[in-house]
Amino acid sequence: MNVAFPAIFIFCLLLPGFLFRQFYQRREVRSFEHSPFSTVALEAVLWAGLFNFIACLLAYALGYPVEIGDVVRLLIGGPASLSALTPSLNWLNQHPLISTAYFALSSGLALLAAFAWRGLVSWRQWDRRDHWLCRFARGAAPWHYLFSGLDYAQPEEVDGAVISAIVEFKDAAYLYTGILCGYEVSDQGELDRLLLTQTQRRKLADDRSLDGSNADAVRFYPIAGDIFVLRYSEIKTLNVSYLSLPES
């Protein structure tokens, strides 16, 4: 038997588990450990077993039972086993879309379950840090939770985030402030860039006097442009304020 066939077959069996794990939680880390005995791989194998079990039940209910023994013979058997499978192989030749439909069904179930669970978690706010389901529902997305205010305020009251960051140059340190309109992370989930709008800056040395006589309009001056890109590696300190707009 062609050595590539068992590998492709096992890949199709495990694909639903990796699809579910990839999408059922919000994640900012795009790279993960692929070794066979890593937590990621073992978790994906368990989910794959669940979705293949459901797919087998659905196939049986539709009148297409999965012959596990024939599958095992097909994977590990030699020429003698293939000769015993001639009737089944002839049936597959007559119905070539059945096997493809099975793998599409298992992968589709995984994607549907992943997006349904993620939507339910977002709707019920089960990923709040103080919720008892947080351990199971919260994904590895710390920057999302920080900027959305999910852990620090009522999400329905947060309309945006105002960023204040100190950046040091050779001549002086500057304070940048603006409304966050987006951010980018690296493959390892580390914050890479902040995208700000209505950005202003000032020298940190021109700070407000103790009597409050210097107004913000004098201390700050706007930066021309629609989107200001601020590299996180250049930021010394970062402050986040949540913006709440009136209903009108």
mmCIF file of C-alpha atoms in Angstrom:
data_model
loop_
_atom_site.group_PDB
_atom_site.id
_atom_site.type_symbol
_atom_site.label_atom_id
_atom_site.label_comp_id
_atom_site.label_asym_id
_atom_site.label_seq_id
_atom_site.Cartn_x
_atom_site.Cartn_y
_atom_site.Cartn_z
ATOM 1 C CA MET A 1 0.000 0.000 0.000
ATOM 2 C CA ASN A 2 1.122 3.536 -0.687
ATOM 3 C CA VAL A 3 2.625 4.946 2.506
ATOM 4 C CA ALA A 4 1.120 8.380 1.780
ATOM 5 C CA PHE A 5 -2.487 7.147 1.942
ATOM 6 C CA PRO A 6 -2.543 6.310 5.699
ATOM 7 C CA ALA A 7 -0.937 9.676 6.478
ATOM 8 C CA ILE A 8 -3.521 11.568 4.415
ATOM 9 C CA PHE A 9 -6.347 9.517 5.899
ATOM 10 C CA ILE A 10 -5.223 10.146 9.487
ATOM 11 C CA PHE A 11 -4.777 13.846 8.705
ATOM 12 C CA CYS A 12 -8.396 14.035 7.514
ATOM 13 C CA LEU A 13 -9.529 12.266 10.691
ATOM 14 C CA LEU A 14 -7.618 14.669 12.958
ATOM 15 C CA LEU A 15 -8.449 17.835 11.022
ATOM 16 C CA PRO A 16 -11.765 18.513 12.859
ATOM 17 C CA GLY A 17 -9.969 18.569 16.210
ATOM 18 C CA PHE A 18 -7.396 21.130 15.070
ATOM 19 C CA LEU A 19 -10.094 23.248 13.402
ATOM 20 C CA PHE A 20 -12.189 23.311 16.565
ATOM 21 C CA ARG A 21 -9.261 24.139 18.799
ATOM 22 C CA GLN A 22 -8.111 26.914 16.474
ATOM 23 C CA PHE A 23 -11.440 28.766 16.399
ATOM 24 C CA TYR A 24 -13.393 27.983 19.569
ATOM 25 C CA GLN A 25 -11.509 30.575 21.640
ATOM 26 C CA ARG A 26 -10.195 34.019 20.912
ATOM 27 C CA ARG A 27 -6.424 33.700 20.540
ATOM 28 C CA GLU A 28 -3.643 36.163 19.866
ATOM 29 C CA VAL A 29 -0.907 33.526 19.653
ATOM 30 C CA ARG A 30 -0.792 32.279 16.058
ATOM 31 C CA SER A 31 2.055 29.794 16.548
ATOM 32 C CA PHE A 32 1.858 26.727 18.774
ATOM 33 C CA GLU A 33 3.712 23.546 19.562
ATOM 34 C CA HIS A 34 3.143 20.855 16.922
ATOM 35 C CA SER A 35 5.000 17.975 18.588
ATOM 36 C CA PRO A 36 2.907 14.768 18.805
ATOM 37 C CA PHE A 37 2.731 14.713 22.613
ATOM 38 C CA SER A 38 2.201 18.418 23.206
ATOM 39 C CA THR A 39 -0.899 19.641 25.024
ATOM 40 C CA VAL A 40 -2.160 21.228 21.806
ATOM 41 C CA ALA A 41 -1.871 18.005 19.803
ATOM 42 C CA LEU A 42 -3.427 15.824 22.506
ATOM 43 C CA GLU A 43 -6.318 18.235 22.949
ATOM 44 C CA ALA A 44 -6.911 18.316 19.188
ATOM 45 C CA VAL A 45 -6.893 14.498 19.045
ATOM 46 C CA LEU A 46 -9.554 14.314 21.765
ATOM 47 C CA TRP A 47 -11.784 16.834 19.988
ATOM 48 C CA ALA A 48 -11.240 14.988 16.699
ATOM 49 C CA GLY A 49 -12.406 11.755 18.330
ATOM 50 C CA LEU A 50 -15.587 13.467 19.547
ATOM 51 C CA PHE A 51 -16.509 14.976 16.179
ATOM 52 C CA ASN A 52 -15.730 11.761 14.299
ATOM 53 C CA PHE A 53 -17.960 9.882 16.735
ATOM 54 C CA ILE A 54 -20.805 12.329 16.058
ATOM 55 C CA ALA A 55 -20.190 12.088 12.314
ATOM 56 C CA CYS A 56 -20.328 8.282 12.513
ATOM 57 C CA LEU A 57 -23.672 8.460 14.343
ATOM 58 C CA LEU A 58 -25.081 10.835 11.732
ATOM 59 C CA ALA A 59 -23.810 8.640 8.893
ATOM 60 C CA TYR A 60 -25.424 5.592 10.507
ATOM 61 C CA ALA A 61 -28.707 7.475 10.904
ATOM 62 C CA LEU A 62 -28.601 8.398 7.202
ATOM 63 C CA GLY A 63 -28.103 4.766 6.210
ATOM 64 C CA TYR A 64 -24.344 4.844 5.618
ATOM 65 C CA PRO A 65 -22.738 2.955 8.533
ATOM 66 C CA VAL A 66 -18.989 3.236 8.869
ATOM 67 C CA GLU A 67 -17.264 -0.139 8.753
ATOM 68 C CA ILE A 68 -14.447 0.301 11.260
ATOM 69 C CA GLY A 69 -12.968 -3.119 10.512
ATOM 70 C CA ASP A 70 -12.667 -2.319 6.804
ATOM 71 C CA VAL A 71 -10.971 0.978 7.664
ATOM 72 C CA VAL A 72 -8.403 -0.830 9.838
ATOM 73 C CA ARG A 73 -7.708 -3.384 7.093
ATOM 74 C CA LEU A 74 -7.317 -0.597 4.574
ATOM 75 C CA LEU A 75 -4.736 1.170 6.746
ATOM 76 C CA ILE A 76 -2.582 -1.727 7.941
ATOM 77 C CA GLY A 77 -3.415 -4.626 5.640
ATOM 78 C CA GLY A 78 -1.465 -5.947 2.680
ATOM 79 C CA PRO A 79 -2.570 -7.345 -0.708
ATOM 80 C CA ALA A 80 -4.616 -10.114 0.961
ATOM 81 C CA SER A 81 -6.643 -7.590 2.931
ATOM 82 C CA LEU A 82 -7.211 -5.462 -0.161
ATOM 83 C CA SER A 83 -8.600 -8.463 -2.025
ATOM 84 C CA ALA A 84 -11.084 -9.017 0.806
ATOM 85 C CA LEU A 85 -12.181 -5.391 0.523
ATOM 86 C CA THR A 86 -12.954 -5.584 -3.200
ATOM 87 C CA PRO A 87 -16.770 -5.278 -2.741
ATOM 88 C CA SER A 88 -16.386 -2.236 -0.487
ATOM 89 C CA LEU A 89 -13.902 -0.596 -2.838
ATOM 90 C CA ASN A 90 -16.210 -1.198 -5.772
ATOM 91 C CA TRP A 91 -19.023 0.467 -3.808
ATOM 92 C CA LEU A 92 -16.769 3.478 -3.183
ATOM 93 C CA ASN A 93 -16.034 3.655 -6.904
ATOM 94 C CA GLN A 94 -19.757 3.859 -7.547
ATOM 95 C CA HIS A 95 -20.265 6.492 -4.804
ATOM 96 C CA PRO A 96 -17.064 8.574 -4.836
ATOM 97 C CA LEU A 97 -18.571 11.525 -2.947
ATOM 98 C CA ILE A 98 -19.569 9.533 0.140
ATOM 99 C CA SER A 99 -16.104 9.463 1.730
ATOM 100 C CA THR A 100 -15.540 13.128 0.895
ATOM 101 C CA ALA A 101 -18.923 13.990 2.386
ATOM 102 C CA TYR A 102 -17.986 12.234 5.637
ATOM 103 C CA PHE A 103 -14.816 14.291 6.120
ATOM 104 C CA ALA A 104 -16.665 17.460 5.113
ATOM 105 C CA LEU A 105 -19.344 16.610 7.672
ATOM 106 C CA SER A 106 -16.887 16.076 10.541
ATOM 107 C CA SER A 107 -14.912 19.238 9.745
ATOM 108 C CA GLY A 108 -18.115 21.236 9.247
ATOM 109 C CA LEU A 109 -19.427 20.092 12.620
ATOM 110 C CA ALA A 110 -16.156 21.180 14.235
ATOM 111 C CA LEU A 111 -16.293 24.657 12.693
ATOM 112 C CA LEU A 112 -19.991 25.075 13.508
ATOM 113 C CA ALA A 113 -19.447 24.031 17.116
ATOM 114 C CA ALA A 114 -16.396 26.298 17.456
ATOM 115 C CA PHE A 115 -18.150 29.442 16.217
ATOM 116 C CA ALA A 116 -21.324 28.635 18.158
ATOM 117 C CA TRP A 117 -19.367 28.195 21.411
ATOM 118 C CA ARG A 118 -17.347 31.347 20.803
ATOM 119 C CA GLY A 119 -20.483 33.366 20.086
ATOM 120 C CA LEU A 120 -22.185 32.008 23.202
ATOM 121 C CA VAL A 121 -19.165 32.861 25.348
ATOM 122 C CA SER A 122 -19.055 36.406 23.958
ATOM 123 C CA TRP A 123 -22.812 36.886 24.402
ATOM 124 C CA ARG A 124 -22.944 35.584 27.986
ATOM 125 C CA GLN A 125 -19.541 37.066 28.901
ATOM 126 C CA TRP A 126 -18.347 33.758 30.280
ATOM 127 C CA ASP A 127 -14.748 34.808 29.630
ATOM 128 C CA ARG A 128 -14.793 37.597 32.205
ATOM 129 C CA ARG A 129 -12.041 37.082 34.753
ATOM 130 C CA ASP A 130 -14.510 36.880 37.641
ATOM 131 C CA HIS A 131 -16.834 34.348 35.975
ATOM 132 C CA TRP A 132 -16.748 30.761 37.195
ATOM 133 C CA LEU A 133 -16.498 29.476 33.605
ATOM 134 C CA CYS A 134 -13.533 31.700 32.844
ATOM 135 C CA ARG A 135 -11.067 28.812 33.102
ATOM 136 C CA PHE A 136 -12.784 26.972 30.233
ATOM 137 C CA ALA A 137 -14.087 29.868 28.140
ATOM 138 C CA ARG A 138 -11.274 32.421 28.217
ATOM 139 C CA GLY A 139 -8.785 32.389 25.367
ATOM 140 C CA ALA A 140 -5.148 33.471 25.246
ATOM 141 C CA ALA A 141 -5.910 37.060 24.205
ATOM 142 C CA PRO A 142 -4.779 39.364 27.052
ATOM 143 C CA TRP A 143 -4.537 42.474 24.864
ATOM 144 C CA HIS A 144 -8.090 42.063 23.614
ATOM 145 C CA TYR A 145 -9.415 41.815 27.166
ATOM 146 C CA LEU A 146 -7.372 44.843 28.226
ATOM 147 C CA PHE A 147 -8.418 47.117 25.369
ATOM 148 C CA SER A 148 -12.064 46.006 25.366
ATOM 149 C CA GLY A 149 -12.398 46.618 29.105
ATOM 150 C CA LEU A 150 -14.096 43.277 29.668
ATOM 151 C CA ASP A 151 -12.335 42.686 32.999
ATOM 152 C CA TYR A 152 -12.207 46.278 34.209
ATOM 153 C CA ALA A 153 -15.608 47.770 33.340
ATOM 154 C CA GLN A 154 -19.035 46.851 32.048
ATOM 155 C CA PRO A 155 -18.531 46.102 28.324
ATOM 156 C CA GLU A 156 -21.823 47.743 27.376
ATOM 157 C CA GLU A 157 -20.514 50.996 28.866
ATOM 158 C CA VAL A 158 -17.181 50.940 26.968
ATOM 159 C CA ASP A 159 -17.291 52.668 23.572
ATOM 160 C CA GLY A 160 -13.535 52.789 23.032
ATOM 161 C CA ALA A 161 -10.116 53.034 24.627
ATOM 162 C CA VAL A 162 -7.894 56.095 24.939
ATOM 163 C CA ILE A 163 -4.191 55.287 24.889
ATOM 164 C CA SER A 164 -1.518 57.381 26.596
ATOM 165 C CA ALA A 165 2.067 56.258 25.977
ATOM 166 C CA ILE A 166 5.471 57.672 26.810
ATOM 167 C CA VAL A 167 8.133 57.395 24.110
ATOM 168 C CA GLU A 168 11.720 58.436 24.777
ATOM 169 C CA PHE A 169 13.876 60.113 22.138
ATOM 170 C CA LYS A 170 17.435 61.401 22.383
ATOM 171 C CA ASP A 171 16.394 64.966 23.129
ATOM 172 C CA ALA A 172 13.358 64.374 25.339
ATOM 173 C CA ALA A 173 10.506 62.079 26.320
ATOM 174 C CA TYR A 174 7.131 62.605 24.668
ATOM 175 C CA LEU A 175 3.638 61.685 25.782
ATOM 176 C CA TYR A 176 1.387 60.435 22.966
ATOM 177 C CA THR A 177 -2.358 60.145 23.393
ATOM 178 C CA GLY A 178 -5.107 59.067 21.014
ATOM 179 C CA ILE A 179 -8.132 56.859 20.514
ATOM 180 C CA LEU A 180 -7.300 53.222 19.834
ATOM 181 C CA CYS A 181 -8.725 52.040 16.505
ATOM 182 C CA GLY A 182 -6.775 48.793 16.262
ATOM 183 C CA TYR A 183 -3.674 46.864 17.233
ATOM 184 C CA GLU A 184 -1.411 44.165 15.846
ATOM 185 C CA VAL A 185 0.339 41.296 17.613
ATOM 186 C CA SER A 186 3.225 39.038 16.656
ATOM 187 C CA ASP A 187 2.911 35.295 16.032
ATOM 188 C CA GLN A 188 3.814 34.748 19.686
ATOM 189 C CA GLY A 189 0.963 37.002 20.873
ATOM 190 C CA GLU A 190 3.170 39.941 21.887
ATOM 191 C CA LEU A 191 1.840 43.424 21.190
ATOM 192 C CA ASP A 192 3.565 44.830 18.115
ATOM 193 C CA ARG A 193 1.799 48.028 16.992
ATOM 194 C CA LEU A 194 -0.914 50.354 18.226
ATOM 195 C CA LEU A 195 -3.089 52.145 15.671
ATOM 196 C CA LEU A 196 -4.347 55.484 16.988
ATOM 197 C CA THR A 197 -6.602 58.189 15.641
ATOM 198 C CA GLN A 198 -6.993 61.812 16.771
ATOM 199 C CA THR A 199 -3.456 61.511 18.072
ATOM 200 C CA GLN A 200 -1.705 64.281 19.997
ATOM 201 C CA ARG A 201 1.656 64.558 21.686
ATOM 202 C CA ARG A 202 3.658 66.817 23.964
ATOM 203 C CA LYS A 203 6.986 66.885 25.730
ATOM 204 C CA LEU A 204 6.825 65.234 29.095
ATOM 205 C CA ALA A 205 8.842 68.156 30.492
ATOM 206 C CA ASP A 206 5.953 70.477 29.633
ATOM 207 C CA ASP A 207 3.783 68.784 32.180
ATOM 208 C CA ARG A 208 0.897 70.454 33.912
ATOM 209 C CA SER A 209 1.931 72.871 36.639
ATOM 210 C CA LEU A 210 0.775 72.337 40.187
ATOM 211 C CA ASP A 211 -1.748 75.187 39.993
ATOM 212 C CA GLY A 212 -3.303 73.795 36.811
ATOM 213 C CA SER A 213 -2.768 76.981 34.804
ATOM 214 C CA ASN A 214 -1.556 75.200 31.639
ATOM 215 C CA ALA A 215 -4.510 73.958 29.605
ATOM 216 C CA ASP A 216 -4.384 70.749 27.560
ATOM 217 C CA ALA A 217 -4.897 72.717 24.361
ATOM 218 C CA VAL A 218 -1.628 74.525 25.029
ATOM 219 C CA ARG A 219 0.364 71.533 26.230
ATOM 220 C CA PHE A 220 -0.702 69.140 23.453
ATOM 221 C CA TYR A 221 -0.585 69.596 19.712
ATOM 222 C CA PRO A 222 -2.282 67.304 17.165
ATOM 223 C CA ILE A 223 -0.383 65.049 14.780
ATOM 224 C CA ALA A 224 -1.488 65.317 11.159
ATOM 225 C CA GLY A 225 -2.746 62.102 9.589
ATOM 226 C CA ASP A 226 -5.665 59.692 9.808
ATOM 227 C CA ILE A 227 -3.950 56.750 11.532
ATOM 228 C CA PHE A 228 -0.876 57.024 13.752
ATOM 229 C CA VAL A 229 1.171 53.835 14.138
ATOM 230 C CA LEU A 230 2.993 53.482 17.444
ATOM 231 C CA ARG A 231 5.477 50.634 17.914
ATOM 232 C CA TYR A 232 5.104 48.895 21.236
ATOM 233 C CA SER A 233 8.854 48.241 21.452
ATOM 234 C CA GLU A 234 9.436 52.017 21.656
ATOM 235 C CA ILE A 235 6.926 52.585 24.458
ATOM 236 C CA LYS A 236 8.200 52.988 28.013
ATOM 237 C CA THR A 237 4.854 53.144 29.810
ATOM 238 C CA LEU A 238 1.302 52.587 28.592
ATOM 239 C CA ASN A 239 -1.939 53.867 30.086
ATOM 240 C CA VAL A 240 -5.437 52.811 29.004
ATOM 241 C CA SER A 241 -8.569 54.867 29.715
ATOM 242 C CA TYR A 242 -12.005 53.597 28.715
ATOM 243 C CA LEU A 243 -14.219 55.949 26.748
ATOM 244 C CA SER A 244 -17.931 56.018 27.430
ATOM 245 C CA LEU A 245 -20.111 58.149 25.150
ATOM 246 C CA PRO A 246 -23.589 59.465 26.052
ATOM 247 C CA GLU A 247 -26.503 57.618 24.472
ATOM 248 C CA SER A 248 -27.473 60.631 22.387
#
